Coordinates of C-alpha atoms in Angstrom, one line a residue:
X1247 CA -5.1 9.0 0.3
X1248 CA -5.5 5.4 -0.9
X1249 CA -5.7 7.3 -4.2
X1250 CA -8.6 8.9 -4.7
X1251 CA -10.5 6.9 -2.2
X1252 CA -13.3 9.3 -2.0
X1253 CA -14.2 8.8 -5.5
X1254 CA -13.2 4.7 -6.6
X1255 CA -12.5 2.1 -3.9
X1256 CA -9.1 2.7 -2.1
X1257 CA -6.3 1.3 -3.4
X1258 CA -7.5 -0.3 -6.3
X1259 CA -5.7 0.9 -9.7
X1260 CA -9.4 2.3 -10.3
X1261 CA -8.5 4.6 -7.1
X1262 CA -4.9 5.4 -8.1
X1263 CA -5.6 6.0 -11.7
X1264 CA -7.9 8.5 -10.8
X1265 CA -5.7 10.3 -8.3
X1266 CA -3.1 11.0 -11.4
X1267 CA -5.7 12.6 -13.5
X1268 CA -6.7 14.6 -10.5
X1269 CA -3.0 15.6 -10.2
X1270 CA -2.2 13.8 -6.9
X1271 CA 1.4 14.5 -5.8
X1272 CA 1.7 11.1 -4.2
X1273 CA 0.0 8.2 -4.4
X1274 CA 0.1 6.9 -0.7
X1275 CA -0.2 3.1 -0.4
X1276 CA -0.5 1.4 2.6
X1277 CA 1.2 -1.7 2.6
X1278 CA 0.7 -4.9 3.8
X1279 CA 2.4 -8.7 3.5
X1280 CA 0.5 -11.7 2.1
X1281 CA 1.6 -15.2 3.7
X1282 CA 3.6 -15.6 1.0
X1283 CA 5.5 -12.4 1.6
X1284 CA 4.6 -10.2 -1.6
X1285 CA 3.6 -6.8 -1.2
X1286 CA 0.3 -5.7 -1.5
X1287 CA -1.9 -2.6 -1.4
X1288 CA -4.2 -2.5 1.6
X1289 CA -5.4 0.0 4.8
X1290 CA -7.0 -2.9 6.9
X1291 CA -4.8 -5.6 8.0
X1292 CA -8.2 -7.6 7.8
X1293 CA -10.0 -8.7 4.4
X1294 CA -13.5 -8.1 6.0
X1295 CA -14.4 -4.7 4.6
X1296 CA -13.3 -4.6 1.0
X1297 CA -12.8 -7.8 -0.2
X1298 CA -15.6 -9.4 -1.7
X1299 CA -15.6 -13.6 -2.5
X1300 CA -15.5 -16.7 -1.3
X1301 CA -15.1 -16.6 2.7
X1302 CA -11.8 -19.3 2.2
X1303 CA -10.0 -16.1 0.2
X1304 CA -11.7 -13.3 0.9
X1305 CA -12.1 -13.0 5.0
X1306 CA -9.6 -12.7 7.9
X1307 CA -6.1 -11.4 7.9
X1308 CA -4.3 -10.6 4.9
X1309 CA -1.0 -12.1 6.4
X1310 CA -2.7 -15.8 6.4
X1311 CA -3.6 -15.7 2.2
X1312 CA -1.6 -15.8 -0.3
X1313 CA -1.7 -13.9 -3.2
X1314 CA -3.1 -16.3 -5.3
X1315 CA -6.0 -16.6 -2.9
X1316 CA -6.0 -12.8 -2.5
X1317 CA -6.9 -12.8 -6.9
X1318 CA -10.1 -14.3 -6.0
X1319 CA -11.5 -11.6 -4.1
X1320 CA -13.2 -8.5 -5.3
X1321 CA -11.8 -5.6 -4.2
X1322 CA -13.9 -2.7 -5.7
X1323 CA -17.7 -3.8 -5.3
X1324 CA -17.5 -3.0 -1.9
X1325 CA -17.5 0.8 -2.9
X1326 CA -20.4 0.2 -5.4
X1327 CA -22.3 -1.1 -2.0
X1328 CA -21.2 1.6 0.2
X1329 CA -21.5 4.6 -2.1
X1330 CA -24.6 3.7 -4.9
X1331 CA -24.2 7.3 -5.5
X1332 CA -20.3 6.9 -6.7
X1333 CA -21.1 3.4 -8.1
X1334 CA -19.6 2.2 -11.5
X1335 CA -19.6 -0.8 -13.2
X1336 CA -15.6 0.2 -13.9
X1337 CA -15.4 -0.8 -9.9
X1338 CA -16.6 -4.4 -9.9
X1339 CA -13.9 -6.9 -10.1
X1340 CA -11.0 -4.7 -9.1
X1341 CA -8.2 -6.6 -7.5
X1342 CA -5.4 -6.1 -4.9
X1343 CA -2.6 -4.7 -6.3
X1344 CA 1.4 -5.7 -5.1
X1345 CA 3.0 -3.1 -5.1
X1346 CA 5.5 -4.4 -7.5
X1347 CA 2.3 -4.1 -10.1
X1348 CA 1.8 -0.6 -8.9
X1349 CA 5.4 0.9 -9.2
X1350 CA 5.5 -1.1 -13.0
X1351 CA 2.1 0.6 -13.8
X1352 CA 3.3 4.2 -13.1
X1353 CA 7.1 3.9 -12.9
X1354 CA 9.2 7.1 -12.4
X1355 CA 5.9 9.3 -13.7
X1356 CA 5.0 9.0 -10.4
X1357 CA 5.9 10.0 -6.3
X1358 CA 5.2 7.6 -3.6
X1359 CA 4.2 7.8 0.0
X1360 CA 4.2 4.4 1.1
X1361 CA 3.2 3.3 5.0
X1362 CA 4.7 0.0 6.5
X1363 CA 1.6 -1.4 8.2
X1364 CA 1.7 -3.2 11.3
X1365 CA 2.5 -6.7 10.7
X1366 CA 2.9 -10.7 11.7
X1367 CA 6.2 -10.7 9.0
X1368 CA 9.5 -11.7 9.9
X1369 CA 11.4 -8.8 11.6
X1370 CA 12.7 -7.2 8.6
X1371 CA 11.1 -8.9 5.5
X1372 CA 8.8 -6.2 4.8
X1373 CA 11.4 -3.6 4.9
X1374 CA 14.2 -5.5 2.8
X1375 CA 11.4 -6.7 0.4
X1376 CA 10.6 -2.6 0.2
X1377 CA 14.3 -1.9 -0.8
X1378 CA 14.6 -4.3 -3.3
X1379 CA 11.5 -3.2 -5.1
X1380 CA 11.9 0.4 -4.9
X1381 CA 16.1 -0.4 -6.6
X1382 CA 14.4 -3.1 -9.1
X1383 CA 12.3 -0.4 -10.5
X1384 CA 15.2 2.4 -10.7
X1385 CA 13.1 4.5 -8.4
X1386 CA 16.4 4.7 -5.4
X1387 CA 17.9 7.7 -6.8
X1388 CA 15.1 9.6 -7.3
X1389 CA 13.9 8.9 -3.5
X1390 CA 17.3 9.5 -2.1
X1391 CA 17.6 13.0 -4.7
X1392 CA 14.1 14.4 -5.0
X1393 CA 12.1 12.5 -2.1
X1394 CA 10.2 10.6 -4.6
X1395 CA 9.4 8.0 -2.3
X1396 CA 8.6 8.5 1.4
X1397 CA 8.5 5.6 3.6
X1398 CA 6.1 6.3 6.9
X1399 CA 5.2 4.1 9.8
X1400 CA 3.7 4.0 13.0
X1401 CA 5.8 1.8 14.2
X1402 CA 9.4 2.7 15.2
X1403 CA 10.9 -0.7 14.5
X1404 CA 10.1 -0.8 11.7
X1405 CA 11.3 2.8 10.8
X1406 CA 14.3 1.1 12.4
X1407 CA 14.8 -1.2 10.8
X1408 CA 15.0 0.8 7.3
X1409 CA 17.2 2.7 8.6
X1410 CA 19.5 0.1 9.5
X1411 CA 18.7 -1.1 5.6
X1412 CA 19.7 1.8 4.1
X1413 CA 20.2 5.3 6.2
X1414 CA 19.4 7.5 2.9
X1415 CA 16.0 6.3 2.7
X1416 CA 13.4 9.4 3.8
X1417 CA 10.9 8.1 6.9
X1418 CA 8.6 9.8 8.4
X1419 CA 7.7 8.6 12.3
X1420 CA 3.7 8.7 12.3
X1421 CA 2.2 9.2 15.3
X1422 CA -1.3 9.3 16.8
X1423 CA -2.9 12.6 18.4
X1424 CA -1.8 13.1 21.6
X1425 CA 1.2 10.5 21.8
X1426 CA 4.8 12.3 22.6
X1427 CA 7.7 11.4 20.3
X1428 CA 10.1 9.2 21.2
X1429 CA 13.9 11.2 21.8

């Protein structure tokens, strides 16, 4: 979950790299938009609690930075802070990654469960933006074939909407406890 967010800072490469060596199935990413519309690795759609740097880059919603601002921000120190017992040096400096850096890092060696996080992006961008990656990096047939990526969202338009991209892509409807599905 957010790799191996118990044990590095969540979804840092630090975080990912050590959920392969722990023999993760999946690497789930959470993913969010930057106001430039690249893809990028992150749980809160806020900087506040893992980014690290100055206030102008490093604070308020991911949507309003771009990724250049987002490369000034320290993503891994946080964890250091949180958890001295867990600390490492290896931790400080670690940046966002997009998620086109994270499917060129580990490729086809890897199986992806990848959320579409509420957003302020165009209706659609997001998903389309998903495709293309996912076909760039030769990962389509293996998702359509073997389920090597799973696309999951809590929210049904956007499910929708990747549907309406490309009905052979797997989804998974997440819901929270207690809510009834939708028929």
């Amino acid at each position: 979950h957010r790799g191996a967010s118990g044990h590095a800072p969540e979804h840092t490469f630090a975080a990912y790299d050590l959920a392969m060596r722990m023999g993760a199935e999946y690497l789930e990413i959470d993913l969010l938009p930057t106001a430039d519309n690249e893809l990028v690795a992150i749980h809160d759609d806020r900087l506040d609690r893992t980014a690290r740097g100055p206030s102008e880059h490093c604070t308020g919603r991911v949507s309003s930075k771009t990724l250049e601002q987002l490369q000034h921000c320290d993503f891994g120190i946080w964890f250091n802070e949180r958890h001295p017992d867990k600390a490492s040096a290896d931790y400080v400096g670690q940046k966002i990654p997009t998620l086109d850096a994270i499917f060129q890092r580990y490729g086809k060696h890897a199986n992806y469960y990848i959320e579409i996080k509420p957003n302020l992006a165009l209706q659609g961008s997001v998903e389309q933006a998903l495709l293309e990656l996912i076909k760039t990096h030769g990962l389509y047939e293996g998702m359509v074939e073997r389920r090597q990526v799973l696309v999951q969202s809590f929210v049904p338009t956007s499910l929708l909407t990747m549907w309406t991209l490309d009905p052979q892509v797997p989804l998974v409807q997440l819901m929270f406890a207690g809510s009834q599905a939708l028929v």
